Amino acid sequence: MEGRASRQREKIQRKYLQRLEEGHYQNQNRPPPRSRVNKQKGMNGDIHSNSTPCPAAPDTGQIQELEEERKILQQQLSNMPEPAVSEVESRSALIQLAPPEYDQSEFEIDPGEFRYELLLSDKGKEGKYKLVYSGDATEITLKDLKPATDYFLRVCTSLEDLKGKPTKAVQFTTGTCEPDAPVPPKLSSKTKTSITLKWNATCENGSKVTTYMLDYDKGLGDGFVEAYNGLQRQHRVSKLQASTKYMFRVAAINNVGKSQYSDPVAFYTSGSVPNQPDPPMLSEAFVNSLLISWIKRPNEDSFLLQMEDELTGHGFIPVYNGTNLSYKIKNLRRNTDYKYRLAAINDEGQSKWSEAVSYKTLPDRPSAPPKPQIKGKIHAHSFKVVWEPPKDNGGSEITKYIVELNDGKGYEMLYEGSDREHICDHLIPGHTYQVRVACCSAGGRSEFSDPCITTTQAVPPGQCQAPKLQGKPKATSLHLRWSYPEYDGGASITEFAAQLISPDNTSREVYKGRDLDCIVAGLSPGRPYLFQVRAINRVGGGPWSEPLEVVSGAGVPDPPKAPMVICRSPHSAMVNWEAPVNNGATITEYRVEWQHKSDLDFMQLYLGPNLGHEVKGLTAASLYSFRVQAINSAGAGPFSPVATTVTPPSSPSPVIHIRSSATATTIYLTWKEPNCNGSDIIGYNLDIGEKQLISIGAITEYTIEELAPETSYKIRVQAVNGIGVGAFSSPVKVTTRPLPPNPSRLECVSYAPNSLKLKWGDGRNLDLLTYTLEMEKEDGNFQMVYQGTSNSYKINKLQEMTSYDLRLFASNAAGSGPYSEVYTFTTLKAPPPALKAPKVQDVQLHSCFVEWQGCKPVGSDTISYILQLYCRDQDFRQVYCGPESQFFLTNLNPKTDYMLRVCAIRHCSDGSGDVIGAFSPSHTFMTQGHEPISSSDTRVSETKFVEPKQLTDQQCAVIILCAFVFLAILVAILLQQIISWSSGHSNRDEDIL
């Protein structure tokens, strides 16, 4: 209710402002609105005055003036003239409306803005009215009325959201007309020469029916002729032909005219029993069913078909009874004869049975034969296959078999005939084949059997090509390669064999395996050799290939002696060696390789003709290994024995990988210990750009203190050992951070009973400082309540009249600053909550009873209430102050609008004073007037035109539940009917079969 009243007030205010802007309230006879002094109590009982009117919202007097204007306009809308009814016919009438009478000098309204609602009743003046039209038209033609019916018409006028009272009821009566079209006649009885019909009375439409007219078409289809004319509603049409179709229709006539004819209906006269029909015909035959058909002749309504199966011995049994001209008999045996006969049926009885005819179902195609089998031995180029007949021949004998062979490229037909065995020849040795069989009969060809899989016998592989030499032959070995033969004999090649023929015609096998190449060793340098190869499968070895003649190459030199190494400094050495035996070829160059103790393998150091080489760039105090290899035209010989040496120690290596972290006055350094080069590190020197170096011990971390904030430094580190100092590291640039910020002053800018709004700083945070606000808990420790970059924060969920200690500190990239001093702030007393609008009951001429919902006392503080009354051209005045939540208000004026509001006062028991809460929303009411209210008008308005009330949630739930129960019952009844109909239909089908 409060929400709806609030929305109504907002709507009135918007309309008032809109009409002010459009100039609707600018009238010369009215004085301009004057300024009012609006006195309003504050939160703590202070009274504030404001003499300046607020243009954004009208005062209470203007709202009441607008409401009065709405009531006057609603009364004007109720002055609607009665509607004029003309051109009244049997099913229509013309309604003419005139706009309501209103003061055109007071209201500037376009007559086209009015909307009209027509309410019509055919149940009497006090009956229920139905809305038949809503719109702005002033001439309305009502259609689809009932003839010879008394109607009562009322009109209601509305303008936007205002609606007037309906006019008095205007009565008019529609005229009479011809009767309605009768319902088609029904068959009462019939014979071979007559049909008796009867029909129901039709609607007379204000004039009694004087006669009924029955027509029929004589069964010739050349038009209707009259068969009867009178007041009786049944008639016997005689002198008809037997077994003939006749069409009938009926019409009614009164003093106004003749109605339309009813829909025509057809009936047959009785006839004789049908003659003996022709035997049924076979339309189409299937394996397990037959489609039987027959011809329909005149005087035949339905047919009865019977079938006889001689194997069962039951004779003829019915298989179909109906009006169709064909029927498919299912579930029959294949390749079987069945006898059929037919009888025709009409209303007079059943004809004689036709002559019996015999029809046979088709044979089915046979099933697939069993999987074929191999008979006898499988040869390399042929094998014999046999098979058995199928288990099911489909009802007819097998006429032939079809054999198909698949060699990997798809099935191809190999044999077609009546024999059950066949020799498959011209095959490939060692090849896999698939054989399948199908059979044929009068019913068709069967599916193919499962394939029989077999593989022919393999033979030794064919001759390989002569082997080929890979690379140049060496003095004692060479590399041979060969390929697969063109034909593998039908089996996979399992291995290859290679043989060597020496110059003295002796041979030996030098390789046997699956690879396509081999290295033949143990040769003598510069001698001719012959090589052959052959392939081997699971059957055996193929022929040897053509021979390959190869001459072996020269030998490589012998390994040199271990080289001599002389260290000249920590970073260089001289390596010398002697020439080895060349083995028949001049040594062209030497290869020197070396290895550091940290390397995994030897690396090439020198390649050339010299017998010595100087090595530079060595690491001090490190172990090195050297070896030498001689090379001639035959290739590289073996390496010499390894010679080792250790370089002398040296000064440390430069420091690398320096890491740093800085504060405002210190820099923390860490680094990785460099290579000592054979002598332990005893200390480090730090250079920070000043004249004197900082010397420290053999540590890898150090903190430089007493530095200037926000200053850049270039730092270098130097290692020191027993030999001397190493090189400085690369400079590292480090900048110290700024000092942490100082705290700001903490202030409270807003006090409330349950919250405190705090502020600090000057309102700007250009340095993007992070502020942390802490509040002291009951145990004496401080707890963080806010952290962020804002300069203000509101602390909620506090207790009233309680002191809280708070402190603040700021943070930036340099760290957190010091705490501020501890500030103490105290919350206020909480005012009572705002009350709901008061309720007014038992409104009389000069008094009423006011009641409102009170609030609970806070602790030991008591609560009292102030009730204020507002009347037109007055301010709110106090009419009651006390602890009660109700009051009987007297000394009121009759038929006057009043507004009431109430507020609560908290009386503090600690003597700190009273706290006044906010006033409730205003409640508007009007006292009763001296004019008596007509009981009949009140009853009519209450029973006929009461504004519908919105349903509660409980009422909506009950309505939805009832609708659901009704729908469930309806669905259950419908399902029961469907099940009954289905079961009955199934029983009838079973009876027919």
mmCIF file of N, CA, C and O in Angstrom, residues 613-664:
data_model
loop_
_atom_site.group_PDB
_atom_site.id
_atom_site.type_symbol
_atom_site.label_atom_id
_atom_site.label_comp_id
_atom_site.label_asym_id
_atom_site.label_seq_id
_atom_site.Cartn_x
_atom_site.Cartn_y
_atom_site.Cartn_z
ATOM 1 N N HIS A 613 104.028 -27.762 -32.789
ATOM 2 C CA HIS A 613 102.973 -26.738 -32.808
ATOM 3 C C HIS A 613 102.902 -26.092 -31.427
ATOM 4 O O HIS A 613 103.013 -26.768 -30.397
ATOM 5 N N GLU A 614 102.814 -24.730 -31.415
ATOM 6 C CA GLU A 614 102.705 -23.968 -30.167
ATOM 7 C C GLU A 614 101.215 -23.741 -29.854
ATOM 8 O O GLU A 614 100.462 -23.241 -30.684
ATOM 9 N N VAL A 615 100.828 -24.082 -28.589
ATOM 10 C CA VAL A 615 99.436 -23.962 -28.140
ATOM 11 C C VAL A 615 99.326 -22.727 -27.255
ATOM 12 O O VAL A 615 100.119 -22.559 -26.314
ATOM 13 N N LYS A 616 98.348 -21.854 -27.528
ATOM 14 C CA LYS A 616 98.122 -20.639 -26.736
ATOM 15 C C LYS A 616 96.694 -20.647 -26.194
ATOM 16 O O LYS A 616 95.853 -21.421 -26.606
ATOM 17 N N GLY A 617 96.459 -19.704 -25.228
ATOM 18 C CA GLY A 617 95.120 -19.575 -24.652
ATOM 19 C C GLY A 617 94.770 -20.666 -23.678
ATOM 20 O O GLY A 617 93.582 -21.003 -23.496
ATOM 21 N N LEU A 618 95.785 -21.250 -22.982
ATOM 22 C CA LEU A 618 95.517 -22.285 -22.004
ATOM 23 C C LEU A 618 95.070 -21.666 -20.678
ATOM 24 O O LEU A 618 95.311 -20.486 -20.397
ATOM 25 N N THR A 619 94.467 -22.484 -19.864
ATOM 26 C CA THR A 619 94.027 -22.070 -18.525
ATOM 27 C C THR A 619 95.085 -22.454 -17.525
ATOM 28 O O THR A 619 95.642 -23.566 -17.558
ATOM 29 N N ALA A 620 95.392 -21.523 -16.613
ATOM 30 C CA ALA A 620 96.424 -21.768 -15.595
ATOM 31 C C ALA A 620 96.007 -22.903 -14.676
ATOM 32 O O ALA A 620 94.818 -23.085 -14.394
ATOM 33 N N ALA A 621 96.999 -23.651 -14.189
ATOM 34 C CA ALA A 621 96.812 -24.738 -13.214
ATOM 35 C C ALA A 621 95.792 -25.748 -13.710
ATOM 36 O O ALA A 621 94.925 -26.173 -12.957
ATOM 37 N N SER A 622 95.867 -26.137 -14.986
ATOM 38 C CA SER A 622 94.916 -27.079 -15.559
ATOM 39 C C SER A 622 95.654 -28.217 -16.234
ATOM 40 O O SER A 622 96.765 -28.051 -16.733
ATOM 41 N N LEU A 623 95.012 -29.400 -16.258
ATOM 42 C CA LEU A 623 95.569 -30.601 -16.868
ATOM 43 C C LEU A 623 95.130 -30.674 -18.317
ATOM 44 O O LEU A 623 93.941 -30.561 -18.614
ATOM 45 N N TYR A 624 96.084 -30.893 -19.238
ATOM 46 C CA TYR A 624 95.796 -31.013 -20.653
ATOM 47 C C TYR A 624 96.402 -32.319 -21.164
ATOM 48 O O TYR A 624 97.457 -32.748 -20.700
ATOM 49 N N SER A 625 95.688 -32.943 -22.180
ATOM 50 C CA SER A 625 96.150 -34.182 -22.815
ATOM 51 C C SER A 625 96.282 -33.940 -24.308
ATOM 52 O O SER A 625 95.439 -33.241 -24.919
ATOM 53 N N PHE A 626 97.373 -34.545 -24.924
ATOM 54 C CA PHE A 626 97.636 -34.358 -26.346
ATOM 55 C C PHE A 626 97.905 -35.719 -26.981
ATOM 56 O O PHE A 626 98.457 -36.619 -26.342
ATOM 57 N N ARG A 627 97.473 -35.863 -28.322
ATOM 58 C CA ARG A 627 97.787 -37.059 -29.103
ATOM 59 C C ARG A 627 97.932 -36.652 -30.572
ATOM 60 O O ARG A 627 97.369 -35.638 -31.011
ATOM 61 N N VAL A 628 98.722 -37.514 -31.370
ATOM 62 C CA VAL A 628 99.069 -37.169 -32.755
ATOM 63 C C VAL A 628 98.690 -38.337 -33.650
ATOM 64 O O VAL A 628 98.797 -39.514 -33.252
ATOM 65 N N GLN A 629 98.272 -38.034 -34.910
ATOM 66 C CA GLN A 629 97.870 -39.031 -35.900
ATOM 67 C C GLN A 629 98.499 -38.668 -37.245
ATOM 68 O O GLN A 629 98.473 -37.501 -37.646
ATOM 69 N N ALA A 630 99.065 -39.685 -37.931
ATOM 70 C CA ALA A 630 99.686 -39.461 -39.240
ATOM 71 C C ALA A 630 98.719 -39.837 -40.345
ATOM 72 O O ALA A 630 97.941 -40.784 -40.196
ATOM 73 N N ILE A 631 98.744 -39.123 -41.495
ATOM 74 C CA ILE A 631 97.814 -39.315 -42.606
ATOM 75 C C ILE A 631 98.625 -39.427 -43.898
ATOM 76 O O ILE A 631 99.511 -38.602 -44.153
ATOM 77 N N ASN A 632 98.342 -40.494 -44.742
ATOM 78 C CA ASN A 632 98.942 -40.603 -46.076
ATOM 79 C C ASN A 632 97.835 -40.812 -47.088
ATOM 80 O O ASN A 632 96.635 -40.626 -46.761
ATOM 81 N N SER A 633 98.159 -41.233 -48.320
ATOM 82 C CA SER A 633 97.142 -41.386 -49.368
ATOM 83 C C SER A 633 96.161 -42.505 -49.050
ATOM 84 O O SER A 633 95.047 -42.532 -49.565
ATOM 85 N N ALA A 634 96.576 -43.492 -48.211
ATOM 86 C CA ALA A 634 95.678 -44.589 -47.840
ATOM 87 C C ALA A 634 94.694 -44.174 -46.760
ATOM 88 O O ALA A 634 93.688 -44.836 -46.558
ATOM 89 N N GLY A 635 94.985 -43.147 -46.051
ATOM 90 C CA GLY A 635 94.086 -42.696 -44.999
ATOM 91 C C GLY A 635 94.847 -42.316 -43.752
ATOM 92 O O GLY A 635 96.079 -42.171 -43.749
ATOM 93 N N ALA A 636 94.125 -42.136 -42.657
ATOM 94 C CA ALA A 636 94.687 -41.738 -41.375
ATOM 95 C C ALA A 636 95.024 -42.972 -40.568
ATOM 96 O O ALA A 636 94.229 -43.922 -40.479
ATOM 97 N N GLY A 637 96.238 -42.962 -39.970
ATOM 98 C CA GLY A 637 96.654 -44.076 -39.135
ATOM 99 C C GLY A 637 96.139 -43.929 -37.720
ATOM 100 O O GLY A 637 95.440 -42.975 -37.370
ATOM 101 N N PRO A 638 96.490 -44.870 -36.833
ATOM 102 C CA PRO A 638 96.050 -44.796 -35.446
ATOM 103 C C PRO A 638 96.690 -43.607 -34.722
ATOM 104 O O PRO A 638 97.733 -43.097 -35.123
ATOM 105 N N PHE A 639 96.051 -43.171 -33.612
ATOM 106 C CA PHE A 639 96.584 -42.094 -32.781
ATOM 107 C C PHE A 639 97.739 -42.610 -31.932
ATOM 108 O O PHE A 639 97.806 -43.793 -31.571
ATOM 109 N N SER A 640 98.603 -41.676 -31.597
ATOM 110 C CA SER A 640 99.735 -41.984 -30.721
ATOM 111 C C SER A 640 99.261 -42.111 -29.290
ATOM 112 O O SER A 640 98.125 -41.758 -28.972
ATOM 113 N N PRO A 641 100.127 -42.627 -28.384
ATOM 114 C CA PRO A 641 99.775 -42.601 -26.963
ATOM 115 C C PRO A 641 99.572 -41.151 -26.503
ATOM 116 O O PRO A 641 100.117 -40.206 -27.061
ATOM 117 N N VAL A 642 98.758 -40.968 -25.424
ATOM 118 C CA VAL A 642 98.392 -39.641 -24.923
ATOM 119 C C VAL A 642 99.507 -39.111 -24.035
ATOM 120 O O VAL A 642 100.023 -39.835 -23.160
ATOM 121 N N ALA A 643 99.893 -37.831 -24.239
ATOM 122 C CA ALA A 643 100.857 -37.131 -23.391
ATOM 123 C C ALA A 643 100.118 -36.065 -22.598
ATOM 124 O O ALA A 643 99.288 -35.335 -23.159
ATOM 125 N N THR A 644 100.392 -35.919 -21.286
ATOM 126 C CA THR A 644 99.689 -34.975 -20.422
ATOM 127 C C THR A 644 100.664 -33.978 -19.835
ATOM 128 O O THR A 644 101.863 -34.266 -19.694
ATOM 129 N N THR A 645 100.146 -32.794 -19.439
ATOM 130 C CA THR A 645 100.924 -31.744 -18.780
ATOM 131 C C THR A 645 99.976 -30.875 -17.985
ATOM 132 O O THR A 645 98.769 -30.818 -18.263
ATOM 133 N N VAL A 646 100.527 -30.183 -16.942
ATOM 134 C CA VAL A 646 99.748 -29.283 -16.079
ATOM 135 C C VAL A 646 100.363 -27.901 -16.191
ATOM 136 O O VAL A 646 101.572 -27.720 -15.965
ATOM 137 N N THR A 647 99.540 -26.875 -16.506
ATOM 138 C CA THR A 647 100.023 -25.492 -16.621
ATOM 139 C C THR A 647 100.242 -24.910 -15.233
ATOM 140 O O THR A 647 99.572 -25.305 -14.273
ATOM 141 N N PRO A 648 101.189 -23.941 -15.054
ATOM 142 C CA PRO A 648 101.418 -23.315 -13.745
ATOM 143 C C PRO A 648 100.237 -22.425 -13.348
ATOM 144 O O PRO A 648 99.451 -21.995 -14.192
ATOM 145 N N PRO A 649 100.107 -22.069 -12.000
ATOM 146 C CA PRO A 649 99.000 -21.203 -11.541
ATOM 147 C C PRO A 649 99.185 -19.770 -12.010
ATOM 148 O O PRO A 649 100.266 -19.353 -12.391
ATOM 149 N N SER A 650 97.994 -18.940 -11.865
ATOM 150 C CA SER A 650 97.990 -17.548 -12.305
ATOM 151 C C SER A 650 97.043 -16.758 -11.417
ATOM 152 O O SER A 650 96.430 -17.301 -10.482
ATOM 153 N N SER A 651 96.950 -15.450 -11.673
ATOM 154 C CA SER A 651 96.026 -14.578 -10.919
ATOM 155 C C SER A 651 94.578 -14.968 -11.224
ATOM 156 O O SER A 651 94.299 -15.590 -12.254
ATOM 157 N N PRO A 652 93.618 -14.582 -10.337
ATOM 158 C CA PRO A 652 92.214 -15.021 -10.518
ATOM 159 C C PRO A 652 91.584 -14.447 -11.794
ATOM 160 O O PRO A 652 92.023 -13.431 -12.324
ATOM 161 N N SER A 653 90.506 -15.099 -12.207
ATOM 162 C CA SER A 653 89.723 -14.608 -13.336
ATOM 163 C C SER A 653 88.800 -13.481 -12.890
ATOM 164 O O SER A 653 88.555 -13.294 -11.690
ATOM 165 N N PRO A 654 88.208 -12.696 -13.821
ATOM 166 C CA PRO A 654 87.283 -11.607 -13.431
ATOM 167 C C PRO A 654 86.015 -12.171 -12.793
ATOM 168 O O PRO A 654 85.569 -13.276 -13.095
ATOM 169 N N VAL A 655 85.442 -11.328 -11.883
ATOM 170 C CA VAL A 655 84.181 -11.695 -11.222
ATOM 171 C C VAL A 655 83.014 -11.443 -12.187
ATOM 172 O O VAL A 655 82.976 -10.400 -12.862
ATOM 173 N N ILE A 656 82.093 -12.374 -12.234
ATOM 174 C CA ILE A 656 80.897 -12.235 -13.087
ATOM 175 C C ILE A 656 79.666 -12.539 -12.251
ATOM 176 O O ILE A 656 79.765 -12.975 -11.091
ATOM 177 N N HIS A 657 78.511 -12.328 -12.828
ATOM 178 C CA HIS A 657 77.216 -12.622 -12.189
ATOM 179 C C HIS A 657 77.065 -11.882 -10.867
ATOM 180 O O HIS A 657 76.854 -12.486 -9.810
ATOM 181 N N ILE A 658 77.135 -10.539 -10.894
ATOM 182 C CA ILE A 658 76.941 -9.724 -9.694
ATOM 183 C C ILE A 658 75.466 -9.351 -9.598
ATOM 184 O O ILE A 658 74.882 -8.857 -10.557
ATOM 185 N N ARG A 659 74.885 -9.558 -8.427
ATOM 186 C CA ARG A 659 73.496 -9.183 -8.155
ATOM 187 C C ARG A 659 73.461 -8.165 -7.031
ATOM 188 O O ARG A 659 74.311 -8.206 -6.122
ATOM 189 N N SER A 660 72.433 -7.266 -7.071
ATOM 190 C CA SER A 660 72.371 -6.180 -6.082
ATOM 191 C C SER A 660 70.929 -5.908 -5.708
ATOM 192 O O SER A 660 70.007 -6.158 -6.482
ATOM 193 N N SER A 661 70.739 -5.396 -4.487
ATOM 194 C CA SER A 661 69.450 -4.884 -4.006
ATOM 195 C C SER A 661 69.759 -3.707 -3.103
ATOM 196 O O SER A 661 70.712 -3.744 -2.316
ATOM 197 N N ALA A 662 68.951 -2.627 -3.224
ATOM 198 C CA ALA A 662 69.265 -1.368 -2.544
ATOM 199 C C ALA A 662 68.126 -0.937 -1.658
ATOM 200 O O ALA A 662 66.958 -1.240 -1.909
ATOM 201 N N THR A 663 68.488 -0.212 -0.580
ATOM 202 C CA THR A 663 67.524 0.514 0.240
ATOM 203 C C THR A 663 67.853 2.001 0.110
ATOM 204 O O THR A 663 68.562 2.405 -0.814
ATOM 205 N N ALA A 664 67.362 2.791 1.021
ATOM 206 C CA ALA A 664 67.616 4.233 0.924
ATOM 207 C C ALA A 664 69.080 4.564 1.215
ATOM 208 O O ALA A 664 69.644 5.489 0.613
#
